Amino acid sequence: MLRLCGVSKTYAGNVVALQNVNLEIPNGIFGLLGPNGAGKSTLMRTIATLQEPDDGTIHFDTIDVLKDKTALRRVLGYLPQEFGSYPRTSAEAMLLHFAALKGIHGHQRRQVVERLLVHTNLWKVRKRSVDKFSGGMKRRFGIAQALLGNPRLIIVDEPTAGLDPAERRRFQNLLAEVGEERVIILSTHIVDDVAALCSRIAILGRGTILADGEPAKLTAELNGKLWTVVASQADLARIRAEQYVISTRFRAGRTVVRIIADDKPEGATAAVPELEDVYFRVLIDHGLTDNLE
Ligand code: ADP
Ligand code: MG
């Protein structure tokens, strides 16, 4: 269990990145969802002990994270949003190097690295230089690196950004296979990543937790309140003025408007709520709609 209490961070120039963040994260895959600039990477780097918060405490099981960084780093696997690689160094050589840094030595080191290369489906390309890898291969390499030493806390920051749909699916499957017997925190701005994968999520906006819980419970709150209307471009402005529109989707040349209302709007059809509806609603309610549409 990872516990954050009152974690706050303001950067120079009065940029508030985190504001009194309180979270309890049990074993399993936890999704941290939020638009660009929400503070996700700041939170991830803070938990990973790469930067200090201004305020607050973080505990992982019995470890006081901010006081005993070394203890946390021993059980941590971290995949940063951007990670560099050494040119002309093979994936295998890099993993062997990282394994040594993690304190894995002797014949065990080669075994561990081989197993990870197989597990992340990089065995065939292990002699290739990581900087020549495709986006998906780089991300899987990043996960292999993060899994070294069998960490109890794994943090992956925007792992699917820039991946094509097939690569994204492969990456999601890989993360799911890593197992539930540890805390895995995944940050993303892509709702689909967390809807498929996470047992619990939090939505972060402007440095504040705006909602958190189980995806199914969050979507259930919209049961019986979500409607769709097929609208022409001309109708759209009127509907927007009259209804609480949370999103518009273009389907086969028509605009499908998703609406939240207690009673069925005229001409509307009941819709099954999705996590994306929850996400949009939360952002709209907090005036964070710049990224939508
Ligand atoms: P996210 O990962 O959700 O996109 P970040 O944690 O990267 O969010 O950023 C949160 C806010 O803090 C943004 O406004 C960003 O511009 C700002 N920020 C991030 N890192 C720094 C930094 N090192 N110095 C100053 N401002 C920063
Ligand atoms: Mg980020």
Coordinates of C-alpha atoms and ligand atoms in Angstrom, one line a residue:
M1 CA 0.0 0.0 0.0
L2 CA 1.3 3.4 -1.0
R3 CA 0.0 6.4 1.0
L4 CA 0.3 10.0 0.0
C5 CA -0.8 12.7 2.5
G6 CA -1.0 16.4 1.7
V7 CA 1.6 16.3 -1.1
S8 CA 2.1 19.7 -2.6
K9 CA 4.6 21.2 -5.0
T10 CA 5.0 24.7 -6.5
Y11 CA 7.7 25.3 -9.1
A12 CA 9.6 28.6 -9.6
G13 CA 7.4 31.2 -11.1
N14 CA 4.5 30.2 -8.9
V15 CA 3.5 27.2 -11.1
V16 CA 1.4 25.0 -8.8
A17 CA 2.0 21.4 -9.9
L18 CA 0.5 19.5 -6.9
Q19 CA -1.9 20.8 -4.4
N20 CA -2.6 18.8 -1.2
V21 CA -2.7 15.3 -2.9
N22 CA -4.1 12.5 -0.7
L23 CA -4.1 9.0 -2.1
E24 CA -4.2 5.4 -0.9
I25 CA -3.0 3.0 -3.5
P26 CA -3.4 -0.7 -2.8
N27 CA -1.7 -3.6 -4.7
G28 CA -2.8 -3.8 -8.4
I29 CA -2.6 -1.5 -11.3
F30 CA -3.6 2.1 -10.5
G31 CA -4.3 4.5 -13.3
L32 CA -3.4 8.2 -12.9
L33 CA -5.5 10.0 -15.5
G34 CA -5.2 13.6 -16.4
P35 CA -4.7 16.1 -19.2
N36 CA -1.2 17.5 -20.1
G37 CA 0.1 19.7 -17.4
A38 CA -2.1 18.2 -14.7
G39 CA 0.9 17.3 -12.6
K40 CA 1.2 13.5 -13.3
S41 CA 4.9 13.5 -14.0
T42 CA 5.6 15.7 -11.0
L43 CA 3.7 13.2 -8.8
M44 CA 5.5 10.2 -10.3
R45 CA 9.0 11.8 -9.9
T46 CA 8.1 12.7 -6.3
I47 CA 7.1 9.1 -5.4
A48 CA 10.2 7.8 -7.2
T49 CA 12.3 10.1 -4.9
L50 CA 13.7 12.0 -7.9
Q51 CA 12.4 15.3 -6.5
E52 CA 11.2 16.7 -3.2
P53 CA 7.7 18.0 -2.5
D54 CA 7.3 21.2 -0.6
D55 CA 4.9 19.6 1.8
G56 CA 3.4 16.2 2.7
T57 CA 4.3 12.7 3.5
I58 CA 4.6 9.5 1.4
H59 CA 4.7 6.0 2.9
F60 CA 5.1 2.7 1.0
D61 CA 4.3 -0.2 3.4
T62 CA 6.6 0.5 6.3
I63 CA 9.0 2.8 4.3
D64 CA 8.9 6.6 5.0
V65 CA 9.7 7.5 1.4
L66 CA 10.9 11.0 1.8
K67 CA 13.1 10.2 4.8
D68 CA 14.5 6.9 3.5
K69 CA 15.0 7.3 -0.2
T70 CA 17.5 4.5 -0.4
A71 CA 15.0 2.0 1.0
L72 CA 12.4 3.1 -1.5
R73 CA 14.8 2.9 -4.5
R74 CA 15.6 -0.7 -3.6
V75 CA 12.0 -1.8 -4.2
L76 CA 11.3 0.6 -7.1
G77 CA 11.0 0.1 -10.8
Y78 CA 10.6 3.4 -12.7
L79 CA 9.9 4.1 -16.3
P80 CA 10.1 7.9 -16.9
Q81 CA 8.1 9.7 -19.5
E82 CA 11.3 10.5 -21.5
F83 CA 14.3 8.2 -21.2
G84 CA 17.5 8.4 -23.0
S85 CA 19.6 5.5 -24.3
Y86 CA 23.3 5.2 -25.1
P87 CA 23.9 5.2 -28.8
R88 CA 25.4 2.0 -30.3
T89 CA 24.7 -0.1 -27.1
S90 CA 22.6 -3.2 -27.5
A91 CA 19.4 -3.8 -25.5
E92 CA 21.0 -6.8 -23.9
A93 CA 24.2 -4.9 -22.9
M94 CA 22.1 -2.0 -21.4
L95 CA 20.0 -4.4 -19.4
L96 CA 23.1 -6.2 -18.1
H97 CA 24.5 -2.8 -17.1
F98 CA 21.3 -1.7 -15.3
A99 CA 21.1 -5.1 -13.6
A100 CA 24.6 -4.6 -12.2
L101 CA 23.5 -1.1 -10.9
K102 CA 20.6 -2.8 -9.2
G103 CA 23.0 -5.1 -7.4
I104 CA 22.3 -8.2 -9.4
H105 CA 25.6 -10.0 -10.0
G106 CA 27.2 -13.3 -11.1
H107 CA 25.4 -15.9 -13.2
Q108 CA 22.1 -14.6 -11.9
R109 CA 22.5 -11.4 -13.8
R110 CA 22.5 -13.1 -17.3
Q111 CA 19.6 -15.3 -16.3
V112 CA 17.5 -12.4 -15.1
V113 CA 18.2 -10.3 -18.2
E114 CA 17.5 -13.2 -20.6
R115 CA 14.2 -13.9 -18.9
L116 CA 13.2 -10.2 -19.1
L117 CA 14.1 -10.0 -22.8
V118 CA 11.9 -13.0 -23.5
H119 CA 9.1 -11.8 -21.4
T120 CA 9.0 -8.4 -23.1
N121 CA 9.3 -10.0 -26.5
L122 CA 12.7 -8.4 -27.3
W123 CA 14.8 -11.6 -27.4
K124 CA 15.2 -11.6 -31.2
V125 CA 16.3 -8.0 -31.3
R126 CA 18.5 -8.1 -28.1
K127 CA 21.7 -7.4 -30.1
R128 CA 20.2 -4.3 -31.7
S129 CA 20.9 -0.8 -30.4
V130 CA 18.1 0.6 -28.3
D131 CA 18.2 4.0 -30.1
K132 CA 17.3 2.2 -33.3
F133 CA 14.2 0.6 -31.7
S134 CA 10.6 1.5 -32.7
G135 CA 8.5 3.4 -30.2
G136 CA 6.8 0.2 -29.0
M137 CA 10.1 -1.7 -28.7
K138 CA 11.6 1.2 -26.7
R139 CA 8.6 1.2 -24.3
R140 CA 8.9 -2.6 -23.8
F141 CA 12.6 -2.2 -23.2
G142 CA 11.7 0.5 -20.6
I143 CA 9.4 -2.0 -18.9
A144 CA 12.1 -4.7 -18.9
Q145 CA 14.5 -2.2 -17.3
A146 CA 11.8 -1.2 -14.7
L147 CA 11.2 -4.9 -13.8
L148 CA 14.8 -5.6 -13.0
G149 CA 15.2 -6.8 -9.4
N150 CA 11.5 -7.8 -9.1
P151 CA 10.4 -4.4 -7.7
R152 CA 7.3 -4.1 -5.3
L153 CA 6.5 -0.7 -6.6
I154 CA 6.4 0.0 -10.3
I155 CA 5.9 3.5 -11.8
V156 CA 5.3 4.0 -15.5
D157 CA 4.8 7.5 -16.7
E158 CA 2.8 7.9 -20.0
P159 CA 4.1 4.6 -21.3
T160 CA 1.7 4.5 -24.3
A161 CA 2.1 8.0 -25.6
G162 CA 3.2 7.9 -29.3
L163 CA 2.5 4.2 -29.7
D164 CA 0.3 2.9 -32.5
P165 CA -2.9 0.9 -31.4
A166 CA -1.3 -2.5 -31.8
E167 CA 1.8 -1.5 -29.9
R168 CA -0.4 0.0 -27.2
R169 CA -2.4 -3.2 -26.8
R170 CA 0.8 -5.2 -26.5
F171 CA 2.1 -2.9 -23.9
Q172 CA -1.1 -3.1 -21.9
N173 CA -1.0 -6.9 -22.0
L174 CA 2.6 -6.9 -20.8
L175 CA 1.7 -4.7 -17.9
A176 CA -1.3 -6.9 -17.0
E177 CA 1.0 -9.9 -17.0
V178 CA 3.4 -8.3 -14.5
G179 CA 0.9 -9.3 -11.8
E180 CA -1.2 -7.8 -9.1
E181 CA 1.0 -8.7 -6.2
R182 CA 2.6 -5.2 -6.2
V183 CA 1.7 -1.6 -6.6
I184 CA 1.8 -0.5 -10.3
I185 CA 1.1 3.1 -11.0
L186 CA 0.5 4.1 -14.6
S187 CA 0.0 7.7 -15.7
T188 CA -1.7 8.5 -19.0
H189 CA -4.0 11.0 -20.7
I190 CA -5.5 8.2 -22.7
V191 CA -8.7 6.9 -21.0
D192 CA -8.6 3.6 -22.9
D193 CA -5.3 2.7 -21.2
V194 CA -6.8 2.8 -17.7
A195 CA -10.3 1.6 -18.6
A196 CA -8.9 -1.7 -19.8
L197 CA -6.2 -2.2 -17.2
C198 CA -6.7 -0.6 -13.9
S199 CA -8.5 -1.8 -10.8
R200 CA -8.5 1.7 -9.4
I201 CA -8.0 5.2 -10.9
A202 CA -7.6 8.8 -10.0
I203 CA -8.3 11.8 -12.2
L204 CA -5.8 14.6 -11.7
G205 CA -6.4 18.1 -12.9
R206 CA -4.3 21.3 -12.1
G207 CA -2.5 19.4 -9.4
T208 CA -5.6 18.2 -7.5
I209 CA -7.3 14.8 -7.3
L210 CA -10.7 15.5 -8.8
A211 CA -12.1 11.9 -8.5
D212 CA -10.9 8.5 -7.6
G213 CA -12.2 5.0 -7.2
E214 CA -12.9 1.8 -9.2
P215 CA -13.7 2.5 -12.8
A216 CA -16.9 0.5 -12.7
K217 CA -18.2 2.4 -9.7
L218 CA -17.3 5.8 -11.2
T219 CA -19.1 4.9 -14.5
A220 CA -22.1 3.5 -12.5
E221 CA -22.7 7.0 -11.1
L222 CA -23.9 7.9 -14.6
N223 CA -26.3 5.0 -14.9
G224 CA -29.7 6.3 -16.2
K225 CA -28.3 9.8 -16.7
L226 CA -26.4 9.4 -19.9
W227 CA -28.1 10.0 -23.3
T228 CA -27.2 10.4 -26.9
V229 CA -28.7 12.5 -29.6
V230 CA -27.9 12.4 -33.3
A231 CA -27.6 16.0 -34.4
S232 CA -27.0 18.0 -37.5
Q233 CA -24.3 20.7 -37.3
A234 CA -27.2 23.3 -37.2
D235 CA -28.8 21.6 -34.1
L236 CA -25.6 21.4 -32.2
A237 CA -25.5 25.0 -30.9
R238 CA -29.0 24.8 -29.7
I239 CA -28.4 21.5 -27.9
R240 CA -25.3 22.9 -26.3
A241 CA -27.3 25.8 -25.0
E242 CA -30.1 23.7 -23.6
Q243 CA -28.3 20.6 -22.3
Y244 CA -25.3 19.5 -20.4
V245 CA -23.2 18.2 -23.3
I246 CA -20.1 16.2 -22.3
S247 CA -18.8 15.2 -25.7
T248 CA -19.6 15.0 -29.3
R249 CA -18.4 12.1 -31.5
F250 CA -18.5 11.9 -35.2
R251 CA -19.9 8.6 -36.5
A252 CA -20.4 7.9 -40.2
G253 CA -20.8 11.5 -41.1
R254 CA -23.2 12.3 -38.3
T255 CA -22.6 14.0 -34.9
V256 CA -23.5 11.9 -31.9
V257 CA -23.9 14.2 -28.9
R258 CA -23.5 12.7 -25.4
I259 CA -25.6 14.4 -22.7
I260 CA -26.0 14.1 -19.0
A261 CA -29.6 14.7 -17.7
D262 CA -31.9 13.4 -15.1
D263 CA -34.8 13.1 -17.5
K264 CA -34.7 11.9 -21.1
P265 CA -34.1 14.8 -23.4
E266 CA -36.4 15.0 -26.5
G267 CA -35.3 12.6 -29.2
A268 CA -32.6 11.1 -27.0
T269 CA -31.6 7.4 -26.6
A270 CA -30.3 6.0 -23.3
A271 CA -26.5 5.3 -23.5
V272 CA -24.2 3.0 -21.5
P273 CA -21.8 5.1 -19.5
E274 CA -18.1 4.7 -20.3
L275 CA -15.1 5.8 -18.3
E276 CA -14.5 8.5 -20.9
D277 CA -17.8 10.0 -20.0
V278 CA -16.8 10.2 -16.4
Y279 CA -13.4 11.8 -17.4
F280 CA -15.0 14.5 -19.6
R281 CA -17.6 15.2 -17.0
V282 CA -15.0 15.7 -14.2
L283 CA -12.9 18.0 -16.5
I284 CA -15.9 20.0 -17.5
D285 CA -17.1 20.4 -14.0
H286 CA -13.7 21.8 -13.0
G287 CA -13.4 24.1 -16.0
L288 CA -10.6 22.0 -17.5
T289 CA -12.0 21.6 -21.0
D290 CA -9.2 23.2 -23.1
N291 CA -8.1 19.8 -24.3
L292 CA -11.5 18.6 -25.4
E293 CA -12.7 18.8 -29.0
Ligands
ADP1 P1 1.8 16.2 -16.6 O1 2.9 15.1 -16.5 O2 0.5 15.8 -16.1 O3 1.7 16.7 -18.0 P2 3.8 17.8 -15.2 O4 4.0 17.3 -13.8 O5 4.8 17.6 -16.2 O6 2.3 17.4 -15.7 O7 3.6 19.4 -15.1 C1 2.7 20.1 -14.2 C2 2.9 21.6 -14.3 O8 4.2 21.9 -13.7 C3 2.9 22.1 -15.7 O9 2.3 23.4 -15.6 C4 4.3 22.2 -16.1 O10 4.5 23.2 -17.0 C5 5.0 22.5 -14.7 N1 6.3 22.0 -14.6 C6 6.7 20.7 -14.7 N2 8.0 20.5 -14.5 C7 8.5 21.8 -14.2 C8 9.8 22.3 -13.9 N3 10.9 21.5 -13.7 N4 9.9 23.6 -13.6 C9 8.8 24.4 -13.7 N5 7.6 24.0 -14.0 C10 7.4 22.7 -14.3
MG2 MG 3.9 14.0 -17.9

